[in-house]
Amino acid sequence: MMNVNHPKVLIVSNLYSVAGHVSGANITTAVKDLIEGAFSQRMNVIGVIRFESIFRKPAAGCKTFLENGVQVFDVPRVGLRNWIFAKATMLLSRRELSSLKPNIVVCHRATNLYFAKKIFGSSPKYVFVLHQSDLNSEILSYALSESDLILARSKPLSDRILKFYPSAKVSGIVGSGVDMSNAKRKDRALVDSNILKIVFAGRLVPLKNIDVVLVALSKLRKQGQRFSFKVLGDGPLREILERTAVELGIKDSVEFYGHVDKFKVLSVMSDSHLFVMPSAPETFGLAYLEAMSQGCAVIGHRGWGIDGLVEDGVQGYLVNEANDQNILDCFLRYMRLPGVQRFDLHEEAFNLAARNDKSSAAENYKSLIESVMYDV
């Protein structure tokens, strides 16, 4: 009999990163933090399945191990296009995972829902957590129609799905939470400084639009404004961006750090006024919240990422298009604020981060998942 009050929850996500057991998608701990946070709040997580391409991680069968008290199953699979191999994957997985008998199966990304449904059948309730990459999935419509509950990783992502799939019902937003244990409000002396301190933290890839930020900064210099821009992170565009800074004549005010640890990131953020990341497309971007936990006001892209959480002019600024003039306008809007209003902007950013800490995010995740057990 199904236990409505304490249902058995199985998570299917290759975004659950584990040291020593490398996932092909092992880029961020955001999903892992949500799962382990919900587990610590007594969500009955009976396991996490990570489907991995058999070509990336050859294996004869399912491998299991414990990670912080959570049972993890690494299951080899072959892509959807070859139905014979896909069928073999399902048969093998079904045999090895049949003892789990979950009440709820939570699937991050559409392909995971497809395989989970074939393995566990129609008995469990299925929760589909929509990610940015699902927008290009060939089986997105299948995942939407076969789910009992649909959740999205951000409000802009939910809006985009409803635009293209009007009949879909997104029942909630599953945002990431920020660690506030090292949070720090902005110092008034820093806020009153006439030298604008800007920071970016993330992968140096085209969608981050850092090239456009550099052009905006070159125009800011021509207006006589002093600034520093610290770029934390690495990526394929680093050399190009470094050359761009030289060509624009702002090399002396731009510093590329490469990859640094979390504590260095937070330290630089705490000594900065603005965090800039006008990314598009962007699902959410935990770096925004991390910056706000250090009191930074943020600059993001309207309709993506942080939009729906940050209000323009309240905790930072949102641009309609990531071009140099729009970003320059954000810099100027900030510098033209009277001292009291500038300080209020930083306080609002910090308070927004505090309302979206790890514990709150995990509680929201748990509550939304378990709500699938009740008919509304």
Short mmCIF file of C-alpha atoms in Angstrom, two decimals:
data_model
loop_
_atom_site.label_atom_id
_atom_site.label_comp_id
_atom_site.label_asym_id
_atom_site.label_seq_id
_atom_site.Cartn_x
_atom_site.Cartn_y
_atom_site.Cartn_z
CA MET A 1 0.00 0.00 0.00
CA MET A 2 1.27 3.47 -0.88
CA ASN A 3 2.41 5.58 2.09
CA VAL A 4 1.05 9.04 1.30
CA ASN A 5 2.58 10.64 4.40
CA HIS A 6 6.11 9.31 3.87
CA PRO A 7 6.37 8.24 0.20
CA LYS A 8 9.45 6.53 -1.18
CA VAL A 9 11.16 8.97 -3.55
CA LEU A 10 13.57 7.93 -6.29
CA ILE A 11 15.59 10.65 -8.05
CA VAL A 12 16.82 10.16 -11.62
CA SER A 13 19.51 12.67 -12.55
CA ASN A 14 23.02 12.52 -13.95
CA LEU A 15 23.47 16.03 -12.50
CA TYR A 16 24.06 14.45 -9.09
CA SER A 17 27.82 14.93 -8.84
CA VAL A 18 29.94 12.50 -6.84
CA ALA A 19 33.69 12.79 -6.22
CA GLY A 20 35.50 9.75 -7.59
CA HIS A 21 32.47 8.67 -9.63
CA VAL A 22 32.60 11.17 -12.46
CA SER A 23 29.41 11.95 -14.31
CA GLY A 24 29.49 13.28 -17.85
CA ALA A 25 27.40 16.21 -16.59
CA ASN A 26 29.47 16.72 -13.45
CA ILE A 27 29.63 20.50 -13.68
CA THR A 28 27.74 21.84 -10.69
CA THR A 29 26.55 20.73 -7.26
CA ALA A 30 23.24 22.63 -7.53
CA VAL A 31 21.00 19.57 -8.04
CA LYS A 32 22.97 17.54 -5.52
CA ASP A 33 22.50 20.29 -2.94
CA LEU A 34 18.73 20.21 -3.50
CA ILE A 35 18.53 16.43 -3.16
CA GLU A 36 20.72 16.20 -0.08
CA GLY A 37 18.95 19.18 1.48
CA ALA A 38 15.56 17.51 1.01
CA PHE A 39 17.01 14.24 2.35
CA SER A 40 18.21 16.05 5.48
CA GLN A 41 14.66 17.41 5.90
CA ARG A 42 13.39 13.83 6.03
CA MET A 43 12.28 13.32 2.45
CA ASN A 44 12.38 9.54 2.05
CA VAL A 45 14.97 9.35 -0.75
CA ILE A 46 15.49 5.66 -1.50
CA GLY A 47 18.11 6.31 -4.16
CA VAL A 48 19.53 8.38 -7.00
CA ILE A 49 19.88 6.84 -10.46
CA ARG A 50 22.46 8.29 -12.83
CA PHE A 51 22.00 7.03 -16.38
CA GLU A 52 25.34 7.22 -18.19
CA SER A 53 26.11 6.57 -21.83
CA ILE A 54 27.74 3.16 -22.18
CA PHE A 55 30.18 4.79 -24.62
CA ARG A 56 31.29 7.29 -21.97
CA LYS A 57 31.38 4.86 -19.05
CA PRO A 58 31.54 1.21 -20.19
CA ALA A 59 30.04 -1.14 -17.62
CA ALA A 60 28.59 -4.61 -17.48
CA GLY A 61 25.77 -3.58 -15.21
CA CYS A 62 24.53 -1.29 -12.49
CA LYS A 63 27.08 -0.05 -9.94
CA THR A 64 25.91 1.08 -6.50
CA PHE A 65 27.54 3.07 -3.71
CA LEU A 66 26.62 5.41 -0.83
CA GLU A 67 27.11 9.18 -0.99
CA ASN A 68 26.35 11.10 2.21
CA GLY A 69 23.79 8.48 3.21
CA VAL A 70 22.09 8.42 -0.20
CA GLN A 71 22.19 5.21 -2.28
CA VAL A 72 23.48 5.99 -5.78
CA PHE A 73 22.98 3.71 -8.80
CA ASP A 74 25.15 4.25 -11.87
CA VAL A 75 23.31 2.61 -14.77
CA PRO A 76 24.79 2.26 -18.29
CA ARG A 77 22.51 3.15 -21.17
CA VAL A 78 22.57 3.46 -24.95
CA GLY A 79 20.94 6.38 -26.75
CA LEU A 80 17.28 6.55 -27.66
CA ARG A 81 17.81 6.32 -31.43
CA ASN A 82 18.86 2.65 -31.47
CA TRP A 83 15.74 0.94 -30.10
CA ILE A 84 17.39 -2.51 -29.85
CA PHE A 85 20.14 -1.27 -27.55
CA ALA A 86 17.72 1.01 -25.71
CA LYS A 87 15.49 -2.01 -25.07
CA ALA A 88 18.48 -3.97 -23.75
CA THR A 89 19.32 -1.09 -21.43
CA MET A 90 15.80 -1.09 -20.03
CA LEU A 91 15.68 -4.86 -19.53
CA LEU A 92 19.02 -4.90 -17.74
CA SER A 93 18.11 -1.91 -15.58
CA ARG A 94 14.66 -3.27 -14.77
CA ARG A 95 16.16 -6.48 -13.44
CA GLU A 96 18.71 -4.72 -11.24
CA LEU A 97 16.42 -1.93 -9.97
CA SER A 98 13.14 -3.83 -9.58
CA SER A 99 13.46 -4.07 -5.79
CA LEU A 100 13.28 -0.29 -5.29
CA LYS A 101 9.49 0.07 -5.80
CA PRO A 102 9.29 3.89 -5.50
CA ASN A 103 6.07 5.81 -4.90
CA ILE A 104 7.47 8.91 -6.63
CA VAL A 105 10.08 9.08 -9.39
CA VAL A 106 11.64 12.53 -9.82
CA CYS A 107 13.30 12.96 -13.21
CA HIS A 108 15.63 15.85 -13.95
CA ARG A 109 15.57 16.17 -17.77
CA ALA A 110 13.31 14.53 -20.33
CA THR A 111 15.52 11.59 -21.34
CA ASN A 112 15.68 10.42 -17.74
CA LEU A 113 11.90 10.36 -17.54
CA TYR A 114 11.72 8.28 -20.71
CA PHE A 115 14.03 5.58 -19.35
CA ALA A 116 12.51 5.67 -15.85
CA LYS A 117 9.01 5.21 -17.22
CA LYS A 118 10.10 2.18 -19.25
CA ILE A 119 11.77 0.63 -16.21
CA PHE A 120 9.25 1.35 -13.43
CA GLY A 121 6.03 1.42 -15.44
CA SER A 122 2.92 3.40 -14.55
CA SER A 123 2.65 2.57 -10.84
CA PRO A 124 4.74 5.44 -9.41
CA LYS A 125 3.89 9.12 -9.70
CA TYR A 126 6.28 10.91 -12.05
CA VAL A 127 7.69 14.38 -11.37
CA PHE A 128 9.48 16.01 -14.31
CA VAL A 129 11.96 18.76 -13.40
CA LEU A 130 12.50 20.85 -16.50
CA HIS A 131 16.01 22.15 -17.28
CA GLN A 132 17.23 24.57 -19.94
CA SER A 133 18.65 21.73 -22.06
CA ASP A 134 15.18 20.16 -22.30
CA LEU A 135 14.04 22.94 -24.64
CA ASN A 136 16.01 21.20 -27.41
CA SER A 137 15.05 17.66 -26.45
CA GLU A 138 13.38 15.55 -29.12
CA ILE A 139 11.23 13.88 -26.45
CA LEU A 140 10.16 16.98 -24.52
CA SER A 141 6.51 16.60 -25.53
CA TYR A 142 6.62 12.98 -24.33
CA ALA A 143 8.02 14.01 -20.95
CA LEU A 144 5.42 16.75 -20.52
CA SER A 145 2.52 14.44 -21.38
CA GLU A 146 3.74 11.49 -19.29
CA SER A 147 4.39 13.46 -16.09
CA ASP A 148 2.03 13.68 -13.12
CA LEU A 149 3.71 16.91 -12.00
CA ILE A 150 5.90 19.36 -13.91
CA LEU A 151 8.38 21.64 -12.16
CA ALA A 152 10.80 24.14 -13.73
CA ARG A 153 14.23 25.30 -12.61
CA SER A 154 13.32 28.97 -13.09
CA LYS A 155 10.36 31.25 -13.78
CA PRO A 156 11.65 32.32 -17.24
CA LEU A 157 12.02 28.65 -18.20
CA SER A 158 8.46 27.96 -17.09
CA ASP A 159 7.23 30.90 -19.17
CA ARG A 160 9.01 29.60 -22.26
CA ILE A 161 7.51 26.15 -21.94
CA LEU A 162 4.01 27.57 -21.59
CA LYS A 163 4.60 29.68 -24.69
CA PHE A 164 5.36 26.64 -26.85
CA TYR A 165 3.23 24.09 -24.97
CA PRO A 166 0.15 26.02 -23.76
CA SER A 167 -1.54 22.86 -22.46
CA ALA A 168 1.37 22.05 -20.13
CA LYS A 169 0.85 22.84 -16.46
CA VAL A 170 3.96 23.88 -14.56
CA SER A 171 3.08 23.47 -10.89
CA GLY A 172 6.10 25.10 -9.29
CA ILE A 173 9.59 26.53 -9.53
CA VAL A 174 12.55 24.57 -8.16
CA GLY A 175 15.27 27.16 -7.70
CA SER A 176 18.68 26.58 -6.19
CA GLY A 177 19.57 27.88 -2.76
CA VAL A 178 22.69 29.71 -1.68
CA ASP A 179 24.97 28.88 1.23
CA MET A 180 24.67 31.83 3.62
CA SER A 181 27.25 30.57 6.13
CA ASN A 182 29.86 32.95 4.66
CA ALA A 183 27.43 35.75 3.79
CA LYS A 184 28.56 39.33 4.20
CA ARG A 185 26.71 42.62 3.89
CA LYS A 186 28.32 45.46 1.97
CA ASP A 187 30.53 47.83 3.90
CA ARG A 188 29.38 51.46 3.64
CA ALA A 189 32.89 52.66 2.84
CA LEU A 190 33.02 50.35 -0.19
CA VAL A 191 29.56 51.41 -1.33
CA ASP A 192 30.59 55.07 -1.24
CA SER A 193 33.74 54.48 -3.31
CA ASN A 194 33.98 56.36 -6.61
CA ILE A 195 35.89 53.51 -8.23
CA LEU A 196 33.33 51.07 -9.62
CA LYS A 197 34.29 47.48 -8.78
CA ILE A 198 32.74 44.82 -11.02
CA VAL A 199 33.08 41.03 -10.92
CA PHE A 200 32.12 38.07 -13.09
CA ALA A 201 32.35 34.41 -12.05
CA GLY A 202 31.64 31.56 -14.44
CA ARG A 203 32.66 29.76 -17.61
CA LEU A 204 34.07 31.97 -20.35
CA VAL A 205 31.72 30.86 -23.12
CA PRO A 206 29.73 32.86 -25.70
CA LEU A 207 26.37 32.84 -23.91
CA LYS A 208 27.87 34.77 -20.96
CA ASN A 209 28.37 37.84 -23.21
CA ILE A 210 31.57 38.98 -21.49
CA ASP A 211 32.87 40.42 -24.77
CA VAL A 212 29.97 42.85 -24.72
CA VAL A 213 30.74 43.78 -21.10
CA LEU A 214 34.30 44.68 -22.13
CA VAL A 215 33.03 47.01 -24.85
CA ALA A 216 30.68 48.65 -22.34
CA LEU A 217 33.60 49.18 -19.97
CA SER A 218 35.68 50.81 -22.71
CA LYS A 219 32.84 53.30 -23.21
CA LEU A 220 32.60 53.81 -19.45
CA ARG A 221 36.28 54.77 -19.37
CA LYS A 222 35.74 57.33 -22.13
CA GLN A 223 33.20 58.99 -19.85
CA GLY A 224 35.89 59.38 -17.20
CA GLN A 225 34.67 56.69 -14.81
CA ARG A 226 37.35 54.69 -13.02
CA PHE A 227 36.67 50.97 -12.58
CA SER A 228 38.11 47.52 -12.04
CA PHE A 229 36.74 44.33 -13.59
CA LYS A 230 37.75 40.97 -12.14
CA VAL A 231 36.97 37.90 -14.23
CA LEU A 232 36.87 34.66 -12.23
CA GLY A 233 36.76 31.45 -14.23
CA ASP A 234 38.17 29.88 -17.34
CA GLY A 235 36.91 28.64 -20.68
CA PRO A 236 37.47 28.56 -24.43
CA LEU A 237 37.07 32.33 -24.84
CA ARG A 238 39.67 33.39 -22.29
CA GLU A 239 42.51 34.20 -24.72
CA ILE A 240 40.14 36.03 -27.05
CA LEU A 241 38.72 38.09 -24.19
CA GLU A 242 42.20 38.94 -22.92
CA ARG A 243 43.14 40.19 -26.40
CA THR A 244 39.89 42.15 -26.57
CA ALA A 245 40.73 43.94 -23.31
CA VAL A 246 44.12 44.93 -24.78
CA GLU A 247 42.59 46.12 -28.07
CA LEU A 248 40.00 48.21 -26.21
CA GLY A 249 42.69 49.87 -24.11
CA ILE A 250 41.32 48.69 -20.76
CA LYS A 251 43.83 45.93 -19.94
CA ASP A 252 45.11 47.84 -16.90
CA SER A 253 41.63 47.70 -15.30
CA VAL A 254 40.68 44.12 -16.22
CA GLU A 255 42.13 41.09 -14.43
CA PHE A 256 41.60 37.47 -15.52
CA TYR A 257 42.07 35.08 -12.60
CA GLY A 258 41.30 31.76 -14.25
CA HIS A 259 39.82 29.02 -12.10
CA VAL A 260 39.81 29.86 -8.38
CA ASP A 261 38.29 28.17 -5.34
CA LYS A 262 34.95 29.12 -3.79
CA PHE A 263 36.48 31.14 -0.97
CA LYS A 264 38.43 33.32 -3.40
CA VAL A 265 35.27 33.86 -5.43
CA LEU A 266 33.37 35.01 -2.34
CA SER A 267 36.27 37.22 -1.25
CA VAL A 268 36.37 39.05 -4.59
CA MET A 269 32.57 39.35 -4.62
CA SER A 270 32.56 40.88 -1.14
CA ASP A 271 34.97 43.56 -2.38
CA SER A 272 32.87 44.38 -5.48
CA HIS A 273 29.85 46.58 -6.15
CA LEU A 274 28.32 44.80 -9.13
CA PHE A 275 28.18 41.22 -10.36
CA VAL A 276 27.62 41.18 -14.11
CA MET A 277 26.45 38.13 -16.08
CA PRO A 278 24.00 39.06 -18.86
CA SER A 279 23.70 35.43 -19.96
CA ALA A 280 21.21 34.20 -22.53
CA PRO A 281 20.11 31.49 -22.53
CA GLU A 282 20.54 30.78 -18.82
CA THR A 283 18.34 28.55 -16.64
CA PHE A 284 19.12 30.15 -13.32
CA GLY A 285 22.76 30.66 -12.42
CA LEU A 286 23.58 30.16 -8.75
CA ALA A 287 26.43 32.67 -9.12
CA TYR A 288 23.88 35.52 -8.98
CA LEU A 289 22.72 34.41 -5.53
CA GLU A 290 26.29 33.85 -4.37
CA ALA A 291 27.13 37.41 -5.40
CA MET A 292 24.07 38.76 -3.59
CA SER A 293 25.08 36.80 -0.48
CA GLN A 294 28.14 39.08 -0.51
CA GLY A 295 25.95 42.16 -0.93
CA CYS A 296 26.58 42.66 -4.67
CA ALA A 297 23.90 44.18 -6.84
CA VAL A 298 23.59 42.11 -10.03
CA ILE A 299 23.20 42.68 -13.76
CA GLY A 300 21.34 39.94 -15.65
CA HIS A 301 19.29 39.35 -18.78
CA ARG A 302 15.54 39.90 -18.80
CA GLY A 303 13.62 36.74 -19.67
CA TRP A 304 16.44 34.45 -18.56
CA GLY A 305 18.21 33.26 -15.45
CA ILE A 306 17.64 35.55 -12.53
CA ASP A 307 14.61 37.35 -14.02
CA GLY A 308 11.57 36.56 -11.89
CA LEU A 309 13.69 36.74 -8.75
CA VAL A 310 15.57 40.00 -9.19
CA GLU A 311 13.52 43.13 -9.86
CA ASP A 312 15.07 45.79 -12.07
CA GLY A 313 16.23 48.71 -9.94
CA VAL A 314 15.56 46.88 -6.65
CA GLN A 315 18.35 44.30 -6.26
CA GLY A 316 20.15 45.06 -9.51
CA TYR A 317 19.43 45.59 -13.19
CA LEU A 318 18.01 43.56 -16.08
CA VAL A 319 18.81 44.21 -19.74
CA ASN A 320 16.38 43.43 -22.56
CA GLU A 321 19.29 42.65 -24.86
CA ALA A 322 22.92 41.98 -24.02
CA ASN A 323 24.51 44.83 -25.96
CA ASP A 324 27.19 47.25 -24.82
CA GLN A 325 24.88 50.27 -24.56
CA ASN A 326 22.39 48.49 -22.30
CA ILE A 327 25.14 47.25 -20.01
CA LEU A 328 26.78 50.68 -19.98
CA ASP A 329 23.44 52.17 -18.95
CA CYS A 330 23.33 49.77 -15.98
CA PHE A 331 26.78 50.88 -14.85
CA LEU A 332 25.75 54.53 -15.13
CA ARG A 333 22.43 53.98 -13.34
CA TYR A 334 24.33 52.53 -10.42
CA MET A 335 26.97 55.27 -10.24
CA ARG A 336 24.33 58.01 -10.42
CA LEU A 337 22.43 56.70 -7.41
CA PRO A 338 22.63 58.85 -4.27
CA GLY A 339 24.61 57.17 -1.50
CA VAL A 340 21.58 56.09 0.54
CA GLN A 341 19.79 54.56 -2.46
CA ARG A 342 22.96 52.79 -3.55
CA PHE A 343 23.32 51.25 -0.10
CA ASP A 344 19.65 50.21 -0.15
CA LEU A 345 20.25 48.41 -3.47
CA HIS A 346 22.97 46.32 -1.83
CA GLU A 347 20.82 45.63 1.23
CA GLU A 348 17.93 44.46 -0.95
CA ALA A 349 20.28 42.14 -2.86
CA PHE A 350 21.62 40.65 0.37
CA ASN A 351 18.12 40.16 1.79
CA LEU A 352 16.98 38.43 -1.41
CA ALA A 353 19.84 35.95 -1.09
CA ALA A 354 18.94 35.34 2.56
CA ARG A 355 15.36 34.49 1.54
CA ASN A 356 16.69 31.96 -0.97
CA ASP A 357 19.16 30.03 1.13
CA LYS A 358 19.88 26.30 0.82
CA SER A 359 17.46 25.29 3.54
CA SER A 360 14.54 27.21 2.00
CA ALA A 361 15.29 25.79 -1.46
CA ALA A 362 15.42 22.22 -0.13
CA GLU A 363 12.17 22.67 1.78
CA ASN A 364 10.48 23.99 -1.38
CA TYR A 365 11.88 21.07 -3.43
CA LYS A 366 10.62 18.50 -0.91
CA SER A 367 7.20 20.11 -0.56
CA LEU A 368 6.58 20.33 -4.31
CA ILE A 369 7.68 16.75 -4.94
CA GLU A 370 5.53 15.28 -2.17
CA SER A 371 2.51 17.32 -3.34
CA VAL A 372 2.17 14.90 -6.29
CA MET A 373 0.70 12.36 -3.84
CA TYR A 374 -2.37 14.50 -3.31
CA ASP A 375 -5.08 15.08 -5.89
CA VAL A 376 -5.71 18.80 -6.29
#
